[in-house]
GROMACS .gro file of C-alpha atoms in nm:
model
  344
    1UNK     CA    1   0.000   0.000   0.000
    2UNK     CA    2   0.142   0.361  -0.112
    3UNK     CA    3   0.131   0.569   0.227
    4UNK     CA    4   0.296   0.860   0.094
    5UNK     CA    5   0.266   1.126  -0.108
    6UNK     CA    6   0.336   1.066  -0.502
    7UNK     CA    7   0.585   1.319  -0.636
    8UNK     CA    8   0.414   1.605  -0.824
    9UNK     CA    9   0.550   1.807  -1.131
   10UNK     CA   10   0.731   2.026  -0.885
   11UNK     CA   11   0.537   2.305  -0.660
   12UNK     CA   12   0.639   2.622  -0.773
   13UNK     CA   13   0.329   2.791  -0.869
   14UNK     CA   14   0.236   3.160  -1.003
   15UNK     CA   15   0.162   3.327  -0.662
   16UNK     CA   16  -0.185   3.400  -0.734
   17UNK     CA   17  -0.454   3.220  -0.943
   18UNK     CA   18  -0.586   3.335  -1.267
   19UNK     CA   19  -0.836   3.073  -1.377
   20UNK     CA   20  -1.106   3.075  -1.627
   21UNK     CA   21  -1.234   2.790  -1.451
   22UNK     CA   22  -1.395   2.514  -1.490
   23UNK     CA   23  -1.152   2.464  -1.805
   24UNK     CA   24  -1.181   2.107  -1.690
   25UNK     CA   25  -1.399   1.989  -1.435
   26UNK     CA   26  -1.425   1.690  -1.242
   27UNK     CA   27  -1.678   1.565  -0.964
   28UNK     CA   28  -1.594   1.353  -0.658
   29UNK     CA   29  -1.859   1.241  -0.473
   30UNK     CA   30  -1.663   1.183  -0.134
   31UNK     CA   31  -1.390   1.270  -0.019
   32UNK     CA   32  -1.251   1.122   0.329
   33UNK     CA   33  -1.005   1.313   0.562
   34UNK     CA   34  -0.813   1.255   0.877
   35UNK     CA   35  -0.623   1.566   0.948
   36UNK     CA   36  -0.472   1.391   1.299
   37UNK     CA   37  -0.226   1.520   1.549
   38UNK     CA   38   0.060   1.324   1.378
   39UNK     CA   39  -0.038   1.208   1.037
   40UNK     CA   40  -0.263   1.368   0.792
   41UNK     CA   41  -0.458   1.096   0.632
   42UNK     CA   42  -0.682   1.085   0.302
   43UNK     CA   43  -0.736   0.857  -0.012
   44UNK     CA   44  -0.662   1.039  -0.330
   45UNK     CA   45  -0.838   1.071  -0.660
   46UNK     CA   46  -0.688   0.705  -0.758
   47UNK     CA   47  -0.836   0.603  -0.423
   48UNK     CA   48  -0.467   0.527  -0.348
   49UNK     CA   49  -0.398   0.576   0.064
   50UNK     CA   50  -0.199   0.886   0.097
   51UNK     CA   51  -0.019   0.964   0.461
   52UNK     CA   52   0.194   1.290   0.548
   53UNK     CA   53   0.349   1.428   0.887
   54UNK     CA   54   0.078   1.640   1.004
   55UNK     CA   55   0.274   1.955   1.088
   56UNK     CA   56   0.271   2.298   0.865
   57UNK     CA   57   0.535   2.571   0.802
   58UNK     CA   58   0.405   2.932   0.639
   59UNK     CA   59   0.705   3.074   0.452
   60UNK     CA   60   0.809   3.382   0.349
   61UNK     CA   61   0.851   3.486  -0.047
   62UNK     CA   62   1.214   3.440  -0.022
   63UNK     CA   63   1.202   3.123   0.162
   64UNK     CA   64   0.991   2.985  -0.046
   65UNK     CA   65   1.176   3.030  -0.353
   66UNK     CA   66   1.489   2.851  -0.224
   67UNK     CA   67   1.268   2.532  -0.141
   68UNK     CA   68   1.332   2.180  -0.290
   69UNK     CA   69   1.087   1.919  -0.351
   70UNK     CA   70   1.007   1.687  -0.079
   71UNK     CA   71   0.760   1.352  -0.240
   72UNK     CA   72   0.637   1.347   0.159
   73UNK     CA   73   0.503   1.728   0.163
   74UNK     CA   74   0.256   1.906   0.005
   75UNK     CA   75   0.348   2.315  -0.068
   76UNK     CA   76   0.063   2.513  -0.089
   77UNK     CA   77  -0.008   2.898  -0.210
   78UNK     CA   78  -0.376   3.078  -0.087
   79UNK     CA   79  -0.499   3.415  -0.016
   80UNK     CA   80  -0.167   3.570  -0.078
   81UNK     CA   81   0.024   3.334   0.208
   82UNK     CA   82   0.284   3.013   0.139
   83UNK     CA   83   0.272   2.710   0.338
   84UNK     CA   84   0.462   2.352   0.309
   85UNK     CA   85   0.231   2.074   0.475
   86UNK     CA   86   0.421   1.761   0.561
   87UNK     CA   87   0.778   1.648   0.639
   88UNK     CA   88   0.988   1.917   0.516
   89UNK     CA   89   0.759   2.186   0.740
   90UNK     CA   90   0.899   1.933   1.092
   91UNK     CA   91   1.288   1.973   0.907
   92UNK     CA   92   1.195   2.362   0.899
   93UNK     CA   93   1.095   2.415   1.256
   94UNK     CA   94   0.714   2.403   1.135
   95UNK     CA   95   0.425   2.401   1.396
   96UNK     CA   96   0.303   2.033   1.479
   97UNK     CA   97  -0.115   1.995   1.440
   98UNK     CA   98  -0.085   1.901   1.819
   99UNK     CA   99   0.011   2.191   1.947
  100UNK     CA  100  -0.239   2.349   1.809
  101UNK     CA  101  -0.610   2.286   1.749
  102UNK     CA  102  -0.643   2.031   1.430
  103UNK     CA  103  -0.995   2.170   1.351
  104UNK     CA  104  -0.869   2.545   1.395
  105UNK     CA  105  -0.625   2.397   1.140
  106UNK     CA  106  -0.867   2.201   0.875
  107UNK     CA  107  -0.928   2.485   0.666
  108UNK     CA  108  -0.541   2.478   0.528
  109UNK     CA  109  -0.452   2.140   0.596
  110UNK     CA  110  -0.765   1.942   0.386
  111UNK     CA  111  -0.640   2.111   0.071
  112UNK     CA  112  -0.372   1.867   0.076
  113UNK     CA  113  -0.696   1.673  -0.026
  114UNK     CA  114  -0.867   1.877  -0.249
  115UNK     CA  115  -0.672   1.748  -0.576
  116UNK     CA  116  -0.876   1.689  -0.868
  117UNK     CA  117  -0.704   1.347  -1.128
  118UNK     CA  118  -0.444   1.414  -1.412
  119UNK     CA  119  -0.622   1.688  -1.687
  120UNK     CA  120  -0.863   1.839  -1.436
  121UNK     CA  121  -0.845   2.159  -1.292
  122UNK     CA  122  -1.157   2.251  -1.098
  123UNK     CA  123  -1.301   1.989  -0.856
  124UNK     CA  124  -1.618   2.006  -0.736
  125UNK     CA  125  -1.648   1.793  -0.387
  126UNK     CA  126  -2.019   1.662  -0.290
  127UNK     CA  127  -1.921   1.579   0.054
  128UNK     CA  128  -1.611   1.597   0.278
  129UNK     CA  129  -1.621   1.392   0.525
  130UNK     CA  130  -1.384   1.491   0.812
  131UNK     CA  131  -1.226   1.315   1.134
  132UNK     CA  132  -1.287   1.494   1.448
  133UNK     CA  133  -1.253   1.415   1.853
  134UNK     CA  134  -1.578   1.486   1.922
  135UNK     CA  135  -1.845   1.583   1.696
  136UNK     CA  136  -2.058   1.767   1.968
  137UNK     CA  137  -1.815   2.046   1.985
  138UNK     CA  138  -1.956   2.314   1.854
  139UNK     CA  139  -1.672   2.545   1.803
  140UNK     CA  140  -1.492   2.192   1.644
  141UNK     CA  141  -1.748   2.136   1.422
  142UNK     CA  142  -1.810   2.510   1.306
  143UNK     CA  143  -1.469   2.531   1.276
  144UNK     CA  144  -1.492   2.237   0.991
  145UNK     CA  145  -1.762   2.330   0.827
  146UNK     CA  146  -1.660   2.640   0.763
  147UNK     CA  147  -1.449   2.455   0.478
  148UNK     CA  148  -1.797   2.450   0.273
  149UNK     CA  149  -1.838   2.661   0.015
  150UNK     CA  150  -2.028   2.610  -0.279
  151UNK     CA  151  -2.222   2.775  -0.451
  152UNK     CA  152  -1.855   2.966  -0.453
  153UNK     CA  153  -1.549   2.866  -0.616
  154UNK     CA  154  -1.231   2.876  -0.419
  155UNK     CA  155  -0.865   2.884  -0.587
  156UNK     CA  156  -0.564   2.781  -0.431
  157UNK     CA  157  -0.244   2.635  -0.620
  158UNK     CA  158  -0.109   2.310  -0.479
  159UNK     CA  159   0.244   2.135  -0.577
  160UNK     CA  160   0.257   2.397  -0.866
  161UNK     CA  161  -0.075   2.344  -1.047
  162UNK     CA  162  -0.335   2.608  -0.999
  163UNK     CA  163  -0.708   2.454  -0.844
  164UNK     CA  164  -1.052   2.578  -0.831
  165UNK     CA  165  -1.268   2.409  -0.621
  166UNK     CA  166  -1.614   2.389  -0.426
  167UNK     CA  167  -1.698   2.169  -0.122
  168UNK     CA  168  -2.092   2.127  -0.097
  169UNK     CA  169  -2.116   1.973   0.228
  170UNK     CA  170  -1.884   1.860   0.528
  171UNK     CA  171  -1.950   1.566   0.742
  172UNK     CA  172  -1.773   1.606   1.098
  173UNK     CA  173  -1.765   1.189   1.184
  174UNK     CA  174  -1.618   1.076   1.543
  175UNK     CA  175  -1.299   0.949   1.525
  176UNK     CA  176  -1.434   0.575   1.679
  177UNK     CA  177  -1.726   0.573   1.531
  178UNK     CA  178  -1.596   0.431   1.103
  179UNK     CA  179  -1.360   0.197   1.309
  180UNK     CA  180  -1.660   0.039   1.506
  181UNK     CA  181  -1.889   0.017   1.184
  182UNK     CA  182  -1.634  -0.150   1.003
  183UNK     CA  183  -1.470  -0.345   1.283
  184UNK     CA  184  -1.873  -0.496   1.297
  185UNK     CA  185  -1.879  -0.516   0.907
  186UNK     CA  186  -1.575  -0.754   0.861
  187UNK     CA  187  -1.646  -0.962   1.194
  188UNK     CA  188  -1.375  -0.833   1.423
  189UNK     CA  189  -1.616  -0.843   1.671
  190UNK     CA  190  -1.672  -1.192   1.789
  191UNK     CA  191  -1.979  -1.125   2.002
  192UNK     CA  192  -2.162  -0.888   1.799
  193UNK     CA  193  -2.497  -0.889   1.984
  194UNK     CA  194  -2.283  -0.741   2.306
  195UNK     CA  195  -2.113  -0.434   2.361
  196UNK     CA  196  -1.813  -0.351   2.196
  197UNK     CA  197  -1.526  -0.133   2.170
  198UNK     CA  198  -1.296   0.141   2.013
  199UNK     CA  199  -0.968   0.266   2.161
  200UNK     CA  200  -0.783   0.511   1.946
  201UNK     CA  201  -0.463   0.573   2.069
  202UNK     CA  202  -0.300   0.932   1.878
  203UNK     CA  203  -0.049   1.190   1.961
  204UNK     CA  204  -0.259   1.438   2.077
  205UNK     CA  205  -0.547   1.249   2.279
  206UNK     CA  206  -0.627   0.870   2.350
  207UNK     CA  207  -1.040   0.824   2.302
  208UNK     CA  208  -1.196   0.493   2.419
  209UNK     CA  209  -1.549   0.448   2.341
  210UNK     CA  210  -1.806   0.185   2.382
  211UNK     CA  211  -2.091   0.154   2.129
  212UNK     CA  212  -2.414  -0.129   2.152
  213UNK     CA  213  -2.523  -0.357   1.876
  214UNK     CA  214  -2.660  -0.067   1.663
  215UNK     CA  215  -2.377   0.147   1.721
  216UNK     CA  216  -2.513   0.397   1.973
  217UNK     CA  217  -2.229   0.566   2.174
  218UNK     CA  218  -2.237   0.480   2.545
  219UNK     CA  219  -2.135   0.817   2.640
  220UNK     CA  220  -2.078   0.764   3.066
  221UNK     CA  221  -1.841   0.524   2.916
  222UNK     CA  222  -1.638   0.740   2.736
  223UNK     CA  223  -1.258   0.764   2.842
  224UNK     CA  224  -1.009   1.022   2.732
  225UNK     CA  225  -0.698   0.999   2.812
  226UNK     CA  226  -0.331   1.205   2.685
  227UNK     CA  227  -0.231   1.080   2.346
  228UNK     CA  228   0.154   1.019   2.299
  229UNK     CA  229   0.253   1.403   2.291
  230UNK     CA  230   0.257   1.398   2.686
  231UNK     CA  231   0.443   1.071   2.745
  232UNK     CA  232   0.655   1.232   2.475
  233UNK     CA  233   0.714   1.565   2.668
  234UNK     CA  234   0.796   1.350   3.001
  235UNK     CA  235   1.065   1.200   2.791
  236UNK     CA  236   1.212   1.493   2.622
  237UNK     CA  237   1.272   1.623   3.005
  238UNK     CA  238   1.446   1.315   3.124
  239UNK     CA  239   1.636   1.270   2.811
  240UNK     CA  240   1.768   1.641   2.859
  241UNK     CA  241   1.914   1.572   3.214
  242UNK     CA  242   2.018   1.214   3.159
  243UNK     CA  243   2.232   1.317   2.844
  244UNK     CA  244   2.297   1.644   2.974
  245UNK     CA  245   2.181   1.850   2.654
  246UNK     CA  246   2.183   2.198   2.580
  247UNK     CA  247   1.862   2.214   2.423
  248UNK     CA  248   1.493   2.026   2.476
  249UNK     CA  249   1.450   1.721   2.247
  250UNK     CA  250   1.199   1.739   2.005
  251UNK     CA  251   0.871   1.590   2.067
  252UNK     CA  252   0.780   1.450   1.728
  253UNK     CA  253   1.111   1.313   1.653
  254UNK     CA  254   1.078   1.117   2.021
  255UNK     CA  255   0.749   1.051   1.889
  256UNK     CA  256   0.883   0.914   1.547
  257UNK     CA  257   1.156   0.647   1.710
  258UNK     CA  258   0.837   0.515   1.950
  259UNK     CA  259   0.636   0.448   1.608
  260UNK     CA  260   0.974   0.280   1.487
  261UNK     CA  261   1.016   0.111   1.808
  262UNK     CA  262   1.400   0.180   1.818
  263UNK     CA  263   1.390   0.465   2.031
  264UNK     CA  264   1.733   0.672   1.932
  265UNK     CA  265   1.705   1.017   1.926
  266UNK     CA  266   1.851   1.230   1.687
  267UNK     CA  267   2.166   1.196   1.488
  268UNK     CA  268   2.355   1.060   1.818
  269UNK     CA  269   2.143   0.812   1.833
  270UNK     CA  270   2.095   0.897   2.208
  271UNK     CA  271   1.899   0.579   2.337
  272UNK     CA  272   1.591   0.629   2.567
  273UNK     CA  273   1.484   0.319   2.587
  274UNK     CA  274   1.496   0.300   2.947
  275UNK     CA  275   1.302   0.598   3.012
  276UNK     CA  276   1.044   0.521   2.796
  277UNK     CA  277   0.994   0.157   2.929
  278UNK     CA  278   0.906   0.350   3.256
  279UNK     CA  279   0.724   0.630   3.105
  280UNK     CA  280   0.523   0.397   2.934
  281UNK     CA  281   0.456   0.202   3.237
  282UNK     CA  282   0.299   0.428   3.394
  283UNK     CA  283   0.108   0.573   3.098
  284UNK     CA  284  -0.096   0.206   3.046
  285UNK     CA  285  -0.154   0.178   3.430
  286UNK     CA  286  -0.296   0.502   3.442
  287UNK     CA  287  -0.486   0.431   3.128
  288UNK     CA  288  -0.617   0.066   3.268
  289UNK     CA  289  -0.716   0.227   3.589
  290UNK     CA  290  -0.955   0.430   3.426
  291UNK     CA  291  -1.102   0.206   3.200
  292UNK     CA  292  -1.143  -0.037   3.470
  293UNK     CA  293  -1.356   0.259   3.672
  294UNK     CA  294  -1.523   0.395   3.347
  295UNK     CA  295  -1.674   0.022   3.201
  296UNK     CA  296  -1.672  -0.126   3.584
  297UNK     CA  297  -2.072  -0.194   3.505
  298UNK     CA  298  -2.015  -0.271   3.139
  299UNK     CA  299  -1.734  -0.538   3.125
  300UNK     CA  300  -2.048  -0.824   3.179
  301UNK     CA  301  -2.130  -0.738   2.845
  302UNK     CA  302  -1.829  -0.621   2.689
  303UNK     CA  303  -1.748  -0.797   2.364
  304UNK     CA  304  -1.422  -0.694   2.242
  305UNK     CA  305  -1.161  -0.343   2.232
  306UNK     CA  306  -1.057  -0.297   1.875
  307UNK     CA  307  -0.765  -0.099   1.955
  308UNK     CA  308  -0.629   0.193   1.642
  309UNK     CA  309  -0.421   0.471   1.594
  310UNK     CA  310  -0.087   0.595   1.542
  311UNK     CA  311   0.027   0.454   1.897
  312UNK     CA  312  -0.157   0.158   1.934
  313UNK     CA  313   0.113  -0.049   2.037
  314UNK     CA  314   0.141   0.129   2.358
  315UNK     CA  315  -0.184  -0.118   2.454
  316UNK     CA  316   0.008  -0.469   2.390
  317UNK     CA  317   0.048  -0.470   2.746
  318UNK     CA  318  -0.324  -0.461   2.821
  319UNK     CA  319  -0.386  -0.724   2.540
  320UNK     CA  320  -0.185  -0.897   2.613
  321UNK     CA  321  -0.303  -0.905   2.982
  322UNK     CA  322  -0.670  -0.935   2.854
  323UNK     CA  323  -0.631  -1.251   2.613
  324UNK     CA  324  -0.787  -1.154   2.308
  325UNK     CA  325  -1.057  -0.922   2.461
  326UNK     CA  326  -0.805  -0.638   2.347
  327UNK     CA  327  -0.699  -0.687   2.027
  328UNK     CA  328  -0.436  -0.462   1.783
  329UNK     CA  329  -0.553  -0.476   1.365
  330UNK     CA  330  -0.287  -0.498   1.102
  331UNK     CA  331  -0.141  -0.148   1.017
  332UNK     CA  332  -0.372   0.058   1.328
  333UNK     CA  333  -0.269   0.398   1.217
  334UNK     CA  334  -0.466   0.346   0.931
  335UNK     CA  335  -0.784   0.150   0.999
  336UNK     CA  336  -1.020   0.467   1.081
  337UNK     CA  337  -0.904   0.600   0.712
  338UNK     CA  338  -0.997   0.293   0.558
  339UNK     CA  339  -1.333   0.320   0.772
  340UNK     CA  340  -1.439   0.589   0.611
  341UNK     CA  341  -1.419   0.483   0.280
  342UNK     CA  342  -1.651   0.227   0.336
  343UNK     CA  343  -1.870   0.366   0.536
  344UNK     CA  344  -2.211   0.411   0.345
   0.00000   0.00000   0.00000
């Protein structure tokens, strides 16, 4: 499966859009998005997987003219302002989407989504369906939907190729709720008459959720719990004084060698296993205490946990505790992506 971006015919575009659009239109009608705390997710116009670092860099004129093409970033020019989405926005000091607000954020980062196929040049999108925490946040989900447009056009140029596009509608979905549908769908769920489960595990928060046979969120039962960005920052500190460093590690490269599972930081290679092994520790206690007191009246009927996300092998100590009653998919960090493609 092709998880990253395909190189483009490079990205330097004219600074401003002049279109006598639609010179050739196309019509999608869905488009699925996962703008997360560490990867932005979406399937492109081939309905080929597509997976970036979700951080974002806005650049100056001159900056921008000295960049190089990176095939796992996406560089971006709208209203008048310059932005590389991806990789080479961490290598630049960008912002990461979880220090800041990912919905706050949508607006710039789903255009690394809004791509019409090979010959097209306007793109008219009948729904975009969107990832959120919670869907009854109001300032979340205005926040989203203010990505609708249409009847206007918006223009933006992306990777060098100039783009008109409307959005009719955007669907704010809970981030559990495609994995559960489709966890039922394929028969992950062994019991499916009882109540069962979705843990997503991400950078920015950890959201465990327990739905009944029709998919109805149990919502007393709902745990949230820090993703990996604070078991990252606890690290960074510890790293500092145990290597005695002039400077604070960064958080998504400690972040990156936990996803690897070699954890060396930086070019030094500066080992943490240790500390994480601890760290960690502590982070699934805390998490199975509160899951214990959360479901306490549920686990009678409690099916199964399908457990996702970017950091879902922080929970193979709880499966492996529970039997199978916890249980990790094949490639995690991907299964609520995949969801939502097949959700009706």
């Amino acid at each position: 499966m092709n998880v990253t971006e395909t190189p483009q015919n490079g990205y330097h575009g004219k600074g401003s859009v002049d279109l006598l659009y639609p010179q050739a239109g196309q019509t999608r009608a869905r488009i699925v998005f996962d703008g997360g705390n560490r990867f932005i997710k979406w399937l492109d116009p081939d309905n080929k997987l597509r997976c970036i670092p979700s951080c974002v860099k806005e650049l100056s004129e001159s900056q921008w003219k000295r960049l190089k093409y990176d095939y796992q970033s996406v560089f971006l020019e709208v209203d008048g302002k310059r932005f590389v989405i991806g990789k080479l926005a961490q290598e630049l000091g960008g912002e990461p989407t979880f220090q800041k607000s990912k919905c706050e954020l949508a607006e710039i980062l789903v255009l690394v989504a809004i791509k019409p196929s090979s010959g097209f040049n306007h793109l008219r999108v009948e729904k975009l369906c969107i990832a959120l925490p919670n869907s009854l946040n109001s300032d979340d989900v205005n926040a989203v939907r203010r990505i609708a447009n249409h009847p206007l056009t918006r223009e933006f140029v992306r990777n060098g190729h100039e783009i008109s596009y409307t959005v009719a509608d955007v669907e704010p979905i809970d981030e559990t709720y495609p994995a559960f549908l489709y966890a039922q769908k394929q028969g992950f769920y062994q019991f499916p008459e009882a109540k069962n489960a979705v843990w997503d595990i991400g950078g920015g928060t950890s959201i465990a959720r327990l739905y009944t046979p029709n998919g109805t969120l149990i919502h007393d039962a709902e745990v949230i719990l820090p993703g990996t960005k604070q078991l990252a920052q606890q690290i960074a500190a510890e790293l500092k004084e145990a290597y005695n460093l002039d400077y604070s590690p960064g958080l998504p490269e400690i972040m990156d060698a936990i996803e690897r599972r070699d954890y060396l930081y930086g070019i030094d290679c500066l080992n943490f296993w240790e500390i994480y092994d601890r760290s960690a520790s502590h982070w699934v206690e805390a998490a199975r205490s509160e899951i214990r007191s959360k479901w306490a009246s549920h686990m009678p009927q409690l099916g199964h946990v399908l457990v996702v996300g970017g950091s879902a092998e922080l929970a193979r100590p709880i499966c492996e505790a529970t039997g199978d009653r916890f249980f990790i998919p094949d490639q995690p960090q991907f299964f609520n992506i995949i969801a939502m493609a097949h959700m009706d």
